[in-house]
Amino acid sequence: MTSVQADTGPLDAGLVEDYLRRLGVEYPAWPTVDVLRELHLRHLRTVPFENLSVHLGEEIVLEERRLAQKVAGPGGRGGFCYELNGAFGALLKALGFDVTLLAARVYGRDGRLGIPYDHLALLVRTVDAGEWLADVGFGAHSHGPLCWEHRGEQEDPAGTFRIMEAGPDAAGVKGGAGRPSREGGGVSGAADLDVVHDGARVYRLEARPRALADFAAGAWWHRTSPESHFTQSLICSRITRDGGRVTLSGRRLKTTAPDGTSEERELEKDEEVLRVYREEFGMEWERVPEVRTQGAGSSGGW
């Protein structure tokens, strides 16, 4: 049975050290933008975007400590947006960054927006360079954080990104509940924002602070709905050191070079699949994970 619990506070020193060790970095002296950039990229390289817990029937708890333990503990595990950005946000706060959780709705291939609380992203304030949009939980996305205030194009190894004011939604409503304010914990007026990648809208951000518990309903839907792509297939993916990407979708292995060219092949033997999990993602399995039959799981959130 999967459960959702409220946030219980900051990470302890030992867990922070384990987390940084997983990323392969030393404890930073100051919460600067250069530190944020390094942590962001290291996270994408070492902590995979994966949905294996859904199909293995593992408990997933939306609580900072539990999420960080999954990443920092033995086993080399990762997760989805709620888990990865939830854990990363907790680490950043423990290192002195000012972090705000933001809710987003993801654009589908047909251009329609997904469900509320479809995605979790992070607004991070540094001591030397203002605010940045950090996202280590969207799969293929920017390698580095994006400048929050900049409305022009932002170049990244993954492509050209832009944060822009969003237009009306399908109902003709233009969202604008406000952006996080550092004075008094309130919000000040601002429109919702679209994150654009190479000209295509990726997701729409609501610029108001959220808590992990706010994402329970959206996470439950992704965890259980047959319409969610999370329940339909297995995925495990990370950025490689050269800026490419390695992805294992069930038994299909895809390797993408930094220039965007890719190769795919089907892994026929269980030993091949287990070896890829071990060598590319640091995961040891006794048997090959398989898609869980609908109706065989339990209810709950990410």
PDB file of C-alpha atoms in Angstrom:
ATOM      1  CA  MET A   1       0.000   0.000   0.000  1.00  0.00           C
ATOM      2  CA  THR A   2       1.391   3.391  -0.989  1.00  0.00           C
ATOM      3  CA  SER A   3       0.909   6.312   1.361  1.00  0.00           C
ATOM      4  CA  VAL A   4       1.455  10.044   1.411  1.00  0.00           C
ATOM      5  CA  GLN A   5       2.730  11.837   4.479  1.00  0.00           C
ATOM      6  CA  ALA A   6       3.370  15.465   5.304  1.00  0.00           C
ATOM      7  CA  ASP A   7       6.855  16.944   5.195  1.00  0.00           C
ATOM      8  CA  THR A   8       8.624  16.344   8.508  1.00  0.00           C
ATOM      9  CA  GLY A   9      11.473  18.825   8.250  1.00  0.00           C
ATOM     10  CA  PRO A  10      15.003  19.271   6.964  1.00  0.00           C
ATOM     11  CA  LEU A  11      17.469  16.499   6.200  1.00  0.00           C
ATOM     12  CA  ASP A  12      19.988  15.586   8.882  1.00  0.00           C
ATOM     13  CA  ALA A  13      23.724  16.034   8.306  1.00  0.00           C
ATOM     14  CA  GLY A  14      24.385  12.348   7.686  1.00  0.00           C
ATOM     15  CA  LEU A  15      21.730  12.100   4.978  1.00  0.00           C
ATOM     16  CA  VAL A  16      23.029  15.264   3.303  1.00  0.00           C
ATOM     17  CA  GLU A  17      26.537  13.783   3.254  1.00  0.00           C
ATOM     18  CA  ASP A  18      25.242  10.527   1.761  1.00  0.00           C
ATOM     19  CA  TYR A  19      23.323  12.480  -0.889  1.00  0.00           C
ATOM     20  CA  LEU A  20      26.380  14.553  -1.860  1.00  0.00           C
ATOM     21  CA  ARG A  21      28.475  11.395  -1.956  1.00  0.00           C
ATOM     22  CA  ARG A  22      25.986   9.877  -4.403  1.00  0.00           C
ATOM     23  CA  LEU A  23      26.385  12.945  -6.611  1.00  0.00           C
ATOM     24  CA  GLY A  24      30.172  12.875  -6.240  1.00  0.00           C
ATOM     25  CA  VAL A  25      30.566  16.419  -4.899  1.00  0.00           C
ATOM     26  CA  GLU A  26      32.013  18.029  -1.777  1.00  0.00           C
ATOM     27  CA  TYR A  27      29.914  20.026   0.681  1.00  0.00           C
ATOM     28  CA  PRO A  28      29.656  23.507  -0.897  1.00  0.00           C
ATOM     29  CA  ALA A  29      30.728  26.610   0.984  1.00  0.00           C
ATOM     30  CA  TRP A  30      27.963  28.886  -0.328  1.00  0.00           C
ATOM     31  CA  PRO A  31      24.620  28.425  -2.142  1.00  0.00           C
ATOM     32  CA  THR A  32      25.788  30.082  -5.371  1.00  0.00           C
ATOM     33  CA  VAL A  33      24.540  29.654  -8.916  1.00  0.00           C
ATOM     34  CA  ASP A  34      27.718  27.779  -9.889  1.00  0.00           C
ATOM     35  CA  VAL A  35      27.064  25.290  -7.101  1.00  0.00           C
ATOM     36  CA  LEU A  36      23.452  24.953  -8.238  1.00  0.00           C
ATOM     37  CA  ARG A  37      24.572  24.298 -11.813  1.00  0.00           C
ATOM     38  CA  GLU A  38      27.021  21.606 -10.725  1.00  0.00           C
ATOM     39  CA  LEU A  39      24.530  19.877  -8.442  1.00  0.00           C
ATOM     40  CA  HIS A  40      21.843  20.003 -11.151  1.00  0.00           C
ATOM     41  CA  LEU A  41      24.055  18.390 -13.787  1.00  0.00           C
ATOM     42  CA  ARG A  42      25.521  15.823 -11.394  1.00  0.00           C
ATOM     43  CA  HIS A  43      21.989  14.841 -10.368  1.00  0.00           C
ATOM     44  CA  LEU A  44      20.957  14.254 -13.970  1.00  0.00           C
ATOM     45  CA  ARG A  45      24.077  12.159 -14.586  1.00  0.00           C
ATOM     46  CA  THR A  46      23.901   9.975 -11.497  1.00  0.00           C
ATOM     47  CA  VAL A  47      20.248   9.737 -10.392  1.00  0.00           C
ATOM     48  CA  PRO A  48      18.069   8.120 -13.064  1.00  0.00           C
ATOM     49  CA  PHE A  49      14.603   9.178 -14.086  1.00  0.00           C
ATOM     50  CA  GLU A  50      12.720   5.908 -13.546  1.00  0.00           C
ATOM     51  CA  ASN A  51       9.316   4.443 -12.725  1.00  0.00           C
ATOM     52  CA  LEU A  52      10.335   1.003 -11.482  1.00  0.00           C
ATOM     53  CA  SER A  53       8.693   1.401  -8.076  1.00  0.00           C
ATOM     54  CA  VAL A  54       5.302   1.603  -9.782  1.00  0.00           C
ATOM     55  CA  HIS A  55       5.736  -1.822 -11.312  1.00  0.00           C
ATOM     56  CA  LEU A  56       7.617  -3.433  -8.432  1.00  0.00           C
ATOM     57  CA  GLY A  57       4.895  -2.568  -5.928  1.00  0.00           C
ATOM     58  CA  GLU A  58       7.307  -0.584  -3.774  1.00  0.00           C
ATOM     59  CA  GLU A  59       6.097   1.953  -1.239  1.00  0.00           C
ATOM     60  CA  ILE A  60       6.597   5.564  -2.308  1.00  0.00           C
ATOM     61  CA  VAL A  61       6.113   8.313   0.267  1.00  0.00           C
ATOM     62  CA  LEU A  62       5.912  12.029  -0.528  1.00  0.00           C
ATOM     63  CA  GLU A  63       8.082  13.154   2.371  1.00  0.00           C
ATOM     64  CA  GLU A  64      11.453  14.835   2.046  1.00  0.00           C
ATOM     65  CA  ARG A  65      13.440  12.468   4.228  1.00  0.00           C
ATOM     66  CA  ARG A  66      12.028   9.339   2.605  1.00  0.00           C
ATOM     67  CA  LEU A  67      12.621  10.695  -0.892  1.00  0.00           C
ATOM     68  CA  ALA A  68      16.204  11.670  -0.080  1.00  0.00           C
ATOM     69  CA  GLN A  69      16.840   8.245   1.466  1.00  0.00           C
ATOM     70  CA  LYS A  70      15.723   6.563  -1.748  1.00  0.00           C
ATOM     71  CA  VAL A  71      18.245   8.617  -3.726  1.00  0.00           C
ATOM     72  CA  ALA A  72      21.100   8.632  -1.207  1.00  0.00           C
ATOM     73  CA  GLY A  73      20.745   5.088   0.109  1.00  0.00           C
ATOM     74  CA  PRO A  74      22.122   1.860  -1.383  1.00  0.00           C
ATOM     75  CA  GLY A  75      20.684   0.590  -4.641  1.00  0.00           C
ATOM     76  CA  GLY A  76      21.277   3.553  -6.953  1.00  0.00           C
ATOM     77  CA  ARG A  77      17.600   4.430  -7.230  1.00  0.00           C
ATOM     78  CA  GLY A  78      15.901   7.432  -8.790  1.00  0.00           C
ATOM     79  CA  GLY A  79      12.244   8.218  -9.453  1.00  0.00           C
ATOM     80  CA  PHE A  80       9.799  10.605 -11.124  1.00  0.00           C
ATOM     81  CA  CYS A  81       9.325  14.340 -10.785  1.00  0.00           C
ATOM     82  CA  TYR A  82       7.658  14.241  -7.366  1.00  0.00           C
ATOM     83  CA  GLU A  83      10.447  12.062  -6.010  1.00  0.00           C
ATOM     84  CA  LEU A  84      13.453  13.548  -7.803  1.00  0.00           C
ATOM     85  CA  ASN A  85      12.595  17.223  -7.455  1.00  0.00           C
ATOM     86  CA  GLY A  86      11.207  16.623  -3.971  1.00  0.00           C
ATOM     87  CA  ALA A  87      14.501  15.058  -2.874  1.00  0.00           C
ATOM     88  CA  PHE A  88      16.645  17.588  -4.747  1.00  0.00           C
ATOM     89  CA  GLY A  89      14.702  20.493  -3.258  1.00  0.00           C
ATOM     90  CA  ALA A  90      15.255  19.084   0.229  1.00  0.00           C
ATOM     91  CA  LEU A  91      18.987  18.784  -0.441  1.00  0.00           C
ATOM     92  CA  LEU A  92      19.198  22.344  -1.749  1.00  0.00           C
ATOM     93  CA  LYS A  93      17.398  23.704   1.312  1.00  0.00           C
ATOM     94  CA  ALA A  94      19.791  21.817   3.573  1.00  0.00           C
ATOM     95  CA  LEU A  95      22.687  23.476   1.704  1.00  0.00           C
ATOM     96  CA  GLY A  96      21.295  26.982   2.268  1.00  0.00           C
ATOM     97  CA  PHE A  97      19.351  27.638  -0.928  1.00  0.00           C
ATOM     98  CA  ASP A  98      15.908  29.223  -0.777  1.00  0.00           C
ATOM     99  CA  VAL A  99      13.596  26.712  -2.504  1.00  0.00           C
ATOM    100  CA  THR A 100       9.947  26.983  -3.553  1.00  0.00           C
ATOM    101  CA  LEU A 101       7.950  24.050  -4.951  1.00  0.00           C
ATOM    102  CA  LEU A 102       5.936  24.888  -8.058  1.00  0.00           C
ATOM    103  CA  ALA A 103       3.113  22.943  -9.706  1.00  0.00           C
ATOM    104  CA  ALA A 104       2.934  22.505 -13.466  1.00  0.00           C
ATOM    105  CA  ARG A 105       0.688  20.946 -16.110  1.00  0.00           C
ATOM    106  CA  VAL A 106       2.471  19.128 -18.908  1.00  0.00           C
ATOM    107  CA  TYR A 107       1.572  19.690 -22.566  1.00  0.00           C
ATOM    108  CA  GLY A 108       0.594  16.512 -24.410  1.00  0.00           C
ATOM    109  CA  ARG A 109       1.482  15.749 -27.998  1.00  0.00           C
ATOM    110  CA  ASP A 110      -1.867  17.197 -29.041  1.00  0.00           C
ATOM    111  CA  GLY A 111      -1.014  20.478 -27.328  1.00  0.00           C
ATOM    112  CA  ARG A 112      -3.532  19.985 -24.527  1.00  0.00           C
ATOM    113  CA  LEU A 113      -2.546  20.491 -20.904  1.00  0.00           C
ATOM    114  CA  GLY A 114      -2.451  17.580 -18.494  1.00  0.00           C
ATOM    115  CA  ILE A 115      -4.064  17.272 -15.099  1.00  0.00           C
ATOM    116  CA  PRO A 116      -3.487  19.752 -12.249  1.00  0.00           C
ATOM    117  CA  TYR A 117      -0.325  18.995 -10.266  1.00  0.00           C
ATOM    118  CA  ASP A 118       0.911  17.046 -13.269  1.00  0.00           C
ATOM    119  CA  HIS A 119       4.522  17.953 -12.522  1.00  0.00           C
ATOM    120  CA  LEU A 120       6.678  19.344  -9.714  1.00  0.00           C
ATOM    121  CA  ALA A 121       9.475  21.853 -10.431  1.00  0.00           C
ATOM    122  CA  LEU A 122      11.690  24.026  -8.229  1.00  0.00           C
ATOM    123  CA  LEU A 123      12.249  27.764  -7.987  1.00  0.00           C
ATOM    124  CA  VAL A 124      15.664  28.235  -6.372  1.00  0.00           C
ATOM    125  CA  ARG A 125      17.180  31.475  -5.088  1.00  0.00           C
ATOM    126  CA  THR A 126      20.977  31.737  -4.975  1.00  0.00           C
ATOM    127  CA  VAL A 127      23.039  34.197  -2.928  1.00  0.00           C
ATOM    128  CA  ASP A 128      24.759  35.706  -5.953  1.00  0.00           C
ATOM    129  CA  ALA A 129      22.579  35.452  -9.066  1.00  0.00           C
ATOM    130  CA  GLY A 130      18.894  35.653  -8.218  1.00  0.00           C
ATOM    131  CA  GLU A 131      16.303  32.965  -8.946  1.00  0.00           C
ATOM    132  CA  TRP A 132      16.488  29.880 -11.164  1.00  0.00           C
ATOM    133  CA  LEU A 133      14.100  27.212 -12.389  1.00  0.00           C
ATOM    134  CA  ALA A 134      15.615  23.850 -11.473  1.00  0.00           C
ATOM    135  CA  ASP A 135      14.162  20.580 -12.751  1.00  0.00           C
ATOM    136  CA  VAL A 136      15.928  17.227 -12.396  1.00  0.00           C
ATOM    137  CA  GLY A 137      12.707  15.237 -12.683  1.00  0.00           C
ATOM    138  CA  PHE A 138      11.339  15.688 -16.195  1.00  0.00           C
ATOM    139  CA  GLY A 139      13.357  13.132 -18.121  1.00  0.00           C
ATOM    140  CA  ALA A 140      14.828  14.798 -21.199  1.00  0.00           C
ATOM    141  CA  HIS A 141      15.018  18.467 -20.219  1.00  0.00           C
ATOM    142  CA  SER A 142      17.612  21.197 -19.660  1.00  0.00           C
ATOM    143  CA  HIS A 143      20.976  20.092 -18.280  1.00  0.00           C
ATOM    144  CA  GLY A 144      21.251  23.231 -16.167  1.00  0.00           C
ATOM    145  CA  PRO A 145      18.837  25.482 -14.263  1.00  0.00           C
ATOM    146  CA  LEU A 146      17.097  28.225 -16.258  1.00  0.00           C
ATOM    147  CA  CYS A 147      17.195  31.890 -15.282  1.00  0.00           C
ATOM    148  CA  TRP A 148      13.767  32.608 -13.819  1.00  0.00           C
ATOM    149  CA  GLU A 149      13.501  36.291 -14.695  1.00  0.00           C
ATOM    150  CA  HIS A 150      14.869  36.060 -18.252  1.00  0.00           C
ATOM    151  CA  ARG A 151      12.170  35.913 -20.924  1.00  0.00           C
ATOM    152  CA  GLY A 152      14.440  35.498 -23.925  1.00  0.00           C
ATOM    153  CA  GLU A 153      16.029  32.333 -25.278  1.00  0.00           C
ATOM    154  CA  GLN A 154      18.387  30.409 -23.014  1.00  0.00           C
ATOM    155  CA  GLU A 155      20.900  28.062 -24.597  1.00  0.00           C
ATOM    156  CA  ASP A 156      21.560  24.703 -22.980  1.00  0.00           C
ATOM    157  CA  PRO A 157      23.330  21.505 -24.104  1.00  0.00           C
ATOM    158  CA  ALA A 158      19.860  19.972 -24.494  1.00  0.00           C
ATOM    159  CA  GLY A 159      18.629  22.762 -26.795  1.00  0.00           C
ATOM    160  CA  THR A 160      17.113  26.236 -26.638  1.00  0.00           C
ATOM    161  CA  PHE A 161      14.773  26.999 -23.756  1.00  0.00           C
ATOM    162  CA  ARG A 162      12.560  29.919 -22.914  1.00  0.00           C
ATOM    163  CA  ILE A 163      10.335  30.881 -19.986  1.00  0.00           C
ATOM    164  CA  MET A 164       7.440  32.969 -21.238  1.00  0.00           C
ATOM    165  CA  GLU A 165       4.084  34.274 -20.088  1.00  0.00           C
ATOM    166  CA  ALA A 166       1.352  31.734 -20.810  1.00  0.00           C
ATOM    167  CA  GLY A 167      -1.768  32.462 -22.798  1.00  0.00           C
ATOM    168  CA  PRO A 168      -5.333  31.316 -22.000  1.00  0.00           C
ATOM    169  CA  ASP A 169      -5.980  27.626 -21.409  1.00  0.00           C
ATOM    170  CA  ALA A 170      -8.511  25.457 -23.286  1.00  0.00           C
ATOM    171  CA  ALA A 171     -11.350  27.067 -21.315  1.00  0.00           C
ATOM    172  CA  GLY A 172     -10.172  30.533 -22.297  1.00  0.00           C
ATOM    173  CA  VAL A 173      -8.899  31.314 -18.813  1.00  0.00           C
ATOM    174  CA  LYS A 174      -5.567  33.036 -18.370  1.00  0.00           C
ATOM    175  CA  GLY A 175      -4.038  31.843 -15.128  1.00  0.00           C
ATOM    176  CA  GLY A 176      -2.232  34.219 -12.818  1.00  0.00           C
ATOM    177  CA  ALA A 177      -2.480  33.288  -9.170  1.00  0.00           C
ATOM    178  CA  GLY A 178       0.760  35.013  -8.349  1.00  0.00           C
ATOM    179  CA  ARG A 179       4.478  34.370  -8.027  1.00  0.00           C
ATOM    180  CA  PRO A 180       6.357  33.485  -4.851  1.00  0.00           C
ATOM    181  CA  SER A 181       7.145  36.514  -2.744  1.00  0.00           C
ATOM    182  CA  ARG A 182      10.050  36.571  -0.289  1.00  0.00           C
ATOM    183  CA  GLU A 183       8.393  39.209   1.869  1.00  0.00           C
ATOM    184  CA  GLY A 184       5.783  37.868   4.252  1.00  0.00           C
ATOM    185  CA  GLY A 185       5.412  34.517   2.536  1.00  0.00           C
ATOM    186  CA  GLY A 186       2.665  35.735   0.225  1.00  0.00           C
ATOM    187  CA  VAL A 187       2.398  36.080  -3.539  1.00  0.00           C
ATOM    188  CA  SER A 188       2.406  39.010  -5.899  1.00  0.00           C
ATOM    189  CA  GLY A 189       0.481  39.194  -9.144  1.00  0.00           C
ATOM    190  CA  ALA A 190       1.939  37.420 -12.164  1.00  0.00           C
ATOM    191  CA  ALA A 191       0.669  35.272 -14.985  1.00  0.00           C
ATOM    192  CA  ASP A 192       1.307  31.567 -15.315  1.00  0.00           C
ATOM    193  CA  LEU A 193       4.448  30.733 -17.266  1.00  0.00           C
ATOM    194  CA  ASP A 194       5.155  28.309 -20.105  1.00  0.00           C
ATOM    195  CA  VAL A 195       8.503  26.530 -20.376  1.00  0.00           C
ATOM    196  CA  VAL A 196       9.407  26.111 -24.055  1.00  0.00           C
ATOM    197  CA  HIS A 197      12.034  23.743 -25.493  1.00  0.00           C
ATOM    198  CA  ASP A 198      13.172  24.212 -29.101  1.00  0.00           C
ATOM    199  CA  GLY A 199       9.952  26.038 -29.911  1.00  0.00           C
ATOM    200  CA  ALA A 200       7.599  23.483 -28.344  1.00  0.00           C
ATOM    201  CA  ARG A 201       5.735  24.197 -25.109  1.00  0.00           C
ATOM    202  CA  VAL A 202       6.756  21.652 -22.472  1.00  0.00           C
ATOM    203  CA  TYR A 203       4.783  22.566 -19.363  1.00  0.00           C
ATOM    204  CA  ARG A 204       2.837  25.414 -17.766  1.00  0.00           C
ATOM    205  CA  LEU A 205       3.921  26.607 -14.329  1.00  0.00           C
ATOM    206  CA  GLU A 206       1.635  28.065 -11.703  1.00  0.00           C
ATOM    207  CA  ALA A 207       3.737  30.749 -10.037  1.00  0.00           C
ATOM    208  CA  ARG A 208       2.627  30.185  -6.451  1.00  0.00           C
ATOM    209  CA  PRO A 209       4.336  28.242  -3.633  1.00  0.00           C
ATOM    210  CA  ARG A 210       3.205  24.662  -3.018  1.00  0.00           C
ATOM    211  CA  ALA A 211       3.909  21.921  -0.483  1.00  0.00           C
ATOM    212  CA  LEU A 212       4.714  18.277  -1.231  1.00  0.00           C
ATOM    213  CA  ALA A 213       1.335  17.200   0.135  1.00  0.00           C
ATOM    214  CA  ASP A 214      -0.387  19.329  -2.526  1.00  0.00           C
ATOM    215  CA  PHE A 215       0.795  16.871  -5.190  1.00  0.00           C
ATOM    216  CA  ALA A 216      -0.900  13.812  -3.655  1.00  0.00           C
ATOM    217  CA  ALA A 217      -3.929  13.695  -5.972  1.00  0.00           C
ATOM    218  CA  GLY A 218      -1.950  14.234  -9.164  1.00  0.00           C
ATOM    219  CA  ALA A 219       0.634  11.706  -8.054  1.00  0.00           C
ATOM    220  CA  TRP A 220      -2.073   9.156  -7.268  1.00  0.00           C
ATOM    221  CA  TRP A 221      -3.499   9.580 -10.763  1.00  0.00           C
ATOM    222  CA  HIS A 222      -0.124   8.998 -12.388  1.00  0.00           C
ATOM    223  CA  ARG A 223       0.452   6.032 -10.092  1.00  0.00           C
ATOM    224  CA  THR A 224      -2.834   4.248 -10.843  1.00  0.00           C
ATOM    225  CA  SER A 225      -4.564   5.510 -13.994  1.00  0.00           C
ATOM    226  CA  PRO A 226      -4.408   3.323 -17.120  1.00  0.00           C
ATOM    227  CA  GLU A 227      -4.254   6.607 -19.054  1.00  0.00           C
ATOM    228  CA  SER A 228      -0.968   7.543 -17.383  1.00  0.00           C
ATOM    229  CA  HIS A 229       2.090   6.637 -19.420  1.00  0.00           C
ATOM    230  CA  PHE A 230       3.817   5.861 -16.111  1.00  0.00           C
ATOM    231  CA  THR A 231       1.643   2.757 -15.679  1.00  0.00           C
ATOM    232  CA  GLN A 232       1.939   1.620 -19.288  1.00  0.00           C
ATOM    233  CA  SER A 233       5.663   0.975 -19.573  1.00  0.00           C
ATOM    234  CA  LEU A 234       9.004   0.808 -17.786  1.00  0.00           C
ATOM    235  CA  ILE A 235      11.572   3.592 -18.100  1.00  0.00           C
ATOM    236  CA  CYS A 236      15.042   4.203 -16.712  1.00  0.00           C
ATOM    237  CA  SER A 237      17.100   7.059 -18.144  1.00  0.00           C
ATOM    238  CA  ARG A 238      19.979   9.399 -17.337  1.00  0.00           C
ATOM    239  CA  ILE A 239      22.364  11.863 -18.986  1.00  0.00           C
ATOM    240  CA  THR A 240      25.815  10.485 -19.811  1.00  0.00           C
ATOM    241  CA  ARG A 241      29.079  12.245 -18.981  1.00  0.00           C
ATOM    242  CA  ASP A 242      29.563  13.340 -22.602  1.00  0.00           C
ATOM    243  CA  GLY A 243      26.139  15.023 -22.676  1.00  0.00           C
ATOM    244  CA  GLY A 244      24.286  12.197 -24.377  1.00  0.00           C
ATOM    245  CA  ARG A 245      21.639   9.972 -22.833  1.00  0.00           C
ATOM    246  CA  VAL A 246      21.116   6.290 -22.109  1.00  0.00           C
ATOM    247  CA  THR A 247      17.560   4.975 -21.771  1.00  0.00           C
ATOM    248  CA  LEU A 248      16.203   1.517 -21.039  1.00  0.00           C
ATOM    249  CA  SER A 249      12.499   1.150 -21.864  1.00  0.00           C
ATOM    250  CA  GLY A 250      11.577  -2.345 -20.817  1.00  0.00           C
ATOM    251  CA  ARG A 251      13.989  -4.355 -22.952  1.00  0.00           C
ATOM    252  CA  ARG A 252      14.729  -1.659 -25.518  1.00  0.00           C
ATOM    253  CA  LEU A 253      18.063   0.106 -25.018  1.00  0.00           C
ATOM    254  CA  LYS A 254      18.492   3.533 -26.595  1.00  0.00           C
ATOM    255  CA  THR A 255      21.763   5.437 -26.585  1.00  0.00           C
ATOM    256  CA  THR A 256      21.745   9.052 -27.730  1.00  0.00           C
ATOM    257  CA  ALA A 257      24.915  10.936 -28.635  1.00  0.00           C
ATOM    258  CA  PRO A 258      25.466  14.616 -27.741  1.00  0.00           C
ATOM    259  CA  ASP A 259      24.636  15.576 -31.359  1.00  0.00           C
ATOM    260  CA  GLY A 260      21.209  13.940 -31.091  1.00  0.00           C
ATOM    261  CA  THR A 261      21.903  10.841 -33.162  1.00  0.00           C
ATOM    262  CA  SER A 262      20.726   7.649 -31.515  1.00  0.00           C
ATOM    263  CA  GLU A 263      20.845   3.876 -31.727  1.00  0.00           C
ATOM    264  CA  GLU A 264      18.255   1.430 -30.443  1.00  0.00           C
ATOM    265  CA  ARG A 265      18.275  -2.309 -29.965  1.00  0.00           C
ATOM    266  CA  GLU A 266      16.126  -4.923 -28.296  1.00  0.00           C
ATOM    267  CA  LEU A 267      17.777  -6.888 -25.489  1.00  0.00           C
ATOM    268  CA  GLU A 268      16.628 -10.486 -25.864  1.00  0.00           C
ATOM    269  CA  LYS A 269      18.336 -12.114 -22.887  1.00  0.00           C
ATOM    270  CA  ASP A 270      17.551 -11.364 -19.263  1.00  0.00           C
ATOM    271  CA  GLU A 271      21.289 -11.250 -18.556  1.00  0.00           C
ATOM    272  CA  GLU A 272      21.672  -8.359 -21.005  1.00  0.00           C
ATOM    273  CA  VAL A 273      18.893  -6.352 -19.364  1.00  0.00           C
ATOM    274  CA  LEU A 274      20.250  -6.956 -15.867  1.00  0.00           C
ATOM    275  CA  ARG A 275      23.743  -5.967 -17.013  1.00  0.00           C
ATOM    276  CA  VAL A 276      22.472  -2.630 -18.397  1.00  0.00           C
ATOM    277  CA  TYR A 277      20.677  -1.884 -15.134  1.00  0.00           C
ATOM    278  CA  ARG A 278      23.877  -2.701 -13.254  1.00  0.00           C
ATOM    279  CA  GLU A 279      26.469  -0.989 -15.459  1.00  0.00           C
ATOM    280  CA  GLU A 280      24.503   2.041 -16.660  1.00  0.00           C
ATOM    281  CA  PHE A 281      22.284   2.764 -13.636  1.00  0.00           C
ATOM    282  CA  GLY A 282      24.010   1.056 -10.704  1.00  0.00           C
ATOM    283  CA  MET A 283      20.983  -1.117  -9.942  1.00  0.00           C
ATOM    284  CA  GLU A 284      21.185  -4.791  -8.989  1.00  0.00           C
ATOM    285  CA  TRP A 285      18.107  -6.901  -9.677  1.00  0.00           C
ATOM    286  CA  GLU A 286      17.604 -10.630  -9.192  1.00  0.00           C
ATOM    287  CA  ARG A 287      15.136 -10.688 -12.068  1.00  0.00           C
ATOM    288  CA  VAL A 288      14.148  -8.328 -14.845  1.00  0.00           C
ATOM    289  CA  PRO A 289      11.475  -5.784 -13.791  1.00  0.00           C
ATOM    290  CA  GLU A 290       8.280  -6.099 -15.821  1.00  0.00           C
ATOM    291  CA  VAL A 291       5.200  -3.940 -16.397  1.00  0.00           C
ATOM    292  CA  ARG A 292       2.706  -4.504 -13.620  1.00  0.00           C
ATOM    293  CA  THR A 293      -0.714  -5.733 -14.700  1.00  0.00           C
ATOM    294  CA  GLN A 294      -3.429  -3.114 -14.242  1.00  0.00           C
ATOM    295  CA  GLY A 295      -5.574  -3.867 -11.211  1.00  0.00           C
ATOM    296  CA  ALA A 296      -2.817  -5.759  -9.427  1.00  0.00           C
ATOM    297  CA  GLY A 297      -1.425  -2.729  -7.614  1.00  0.00           C
ATOM    298  CA  SER A 298      -2.499  -0.662  -4.655  1.00  0.00           C
ATOM    299  CA  SER A 299      -3.794   2.869  -4.447  1.00  0.00           C
ATOM    300  CA  GLY A 300      -1.732   5.783  -3.222  1.00  0.00           C
ATOM    301  CA  GLY A 301       0.466   8.651  -4.338  1.00  0.00           C
ATOM    302  CA  TRP A 302       3.986   9.214  -5.507  1.00  0.00           C
TER     303      TRP A 302
END
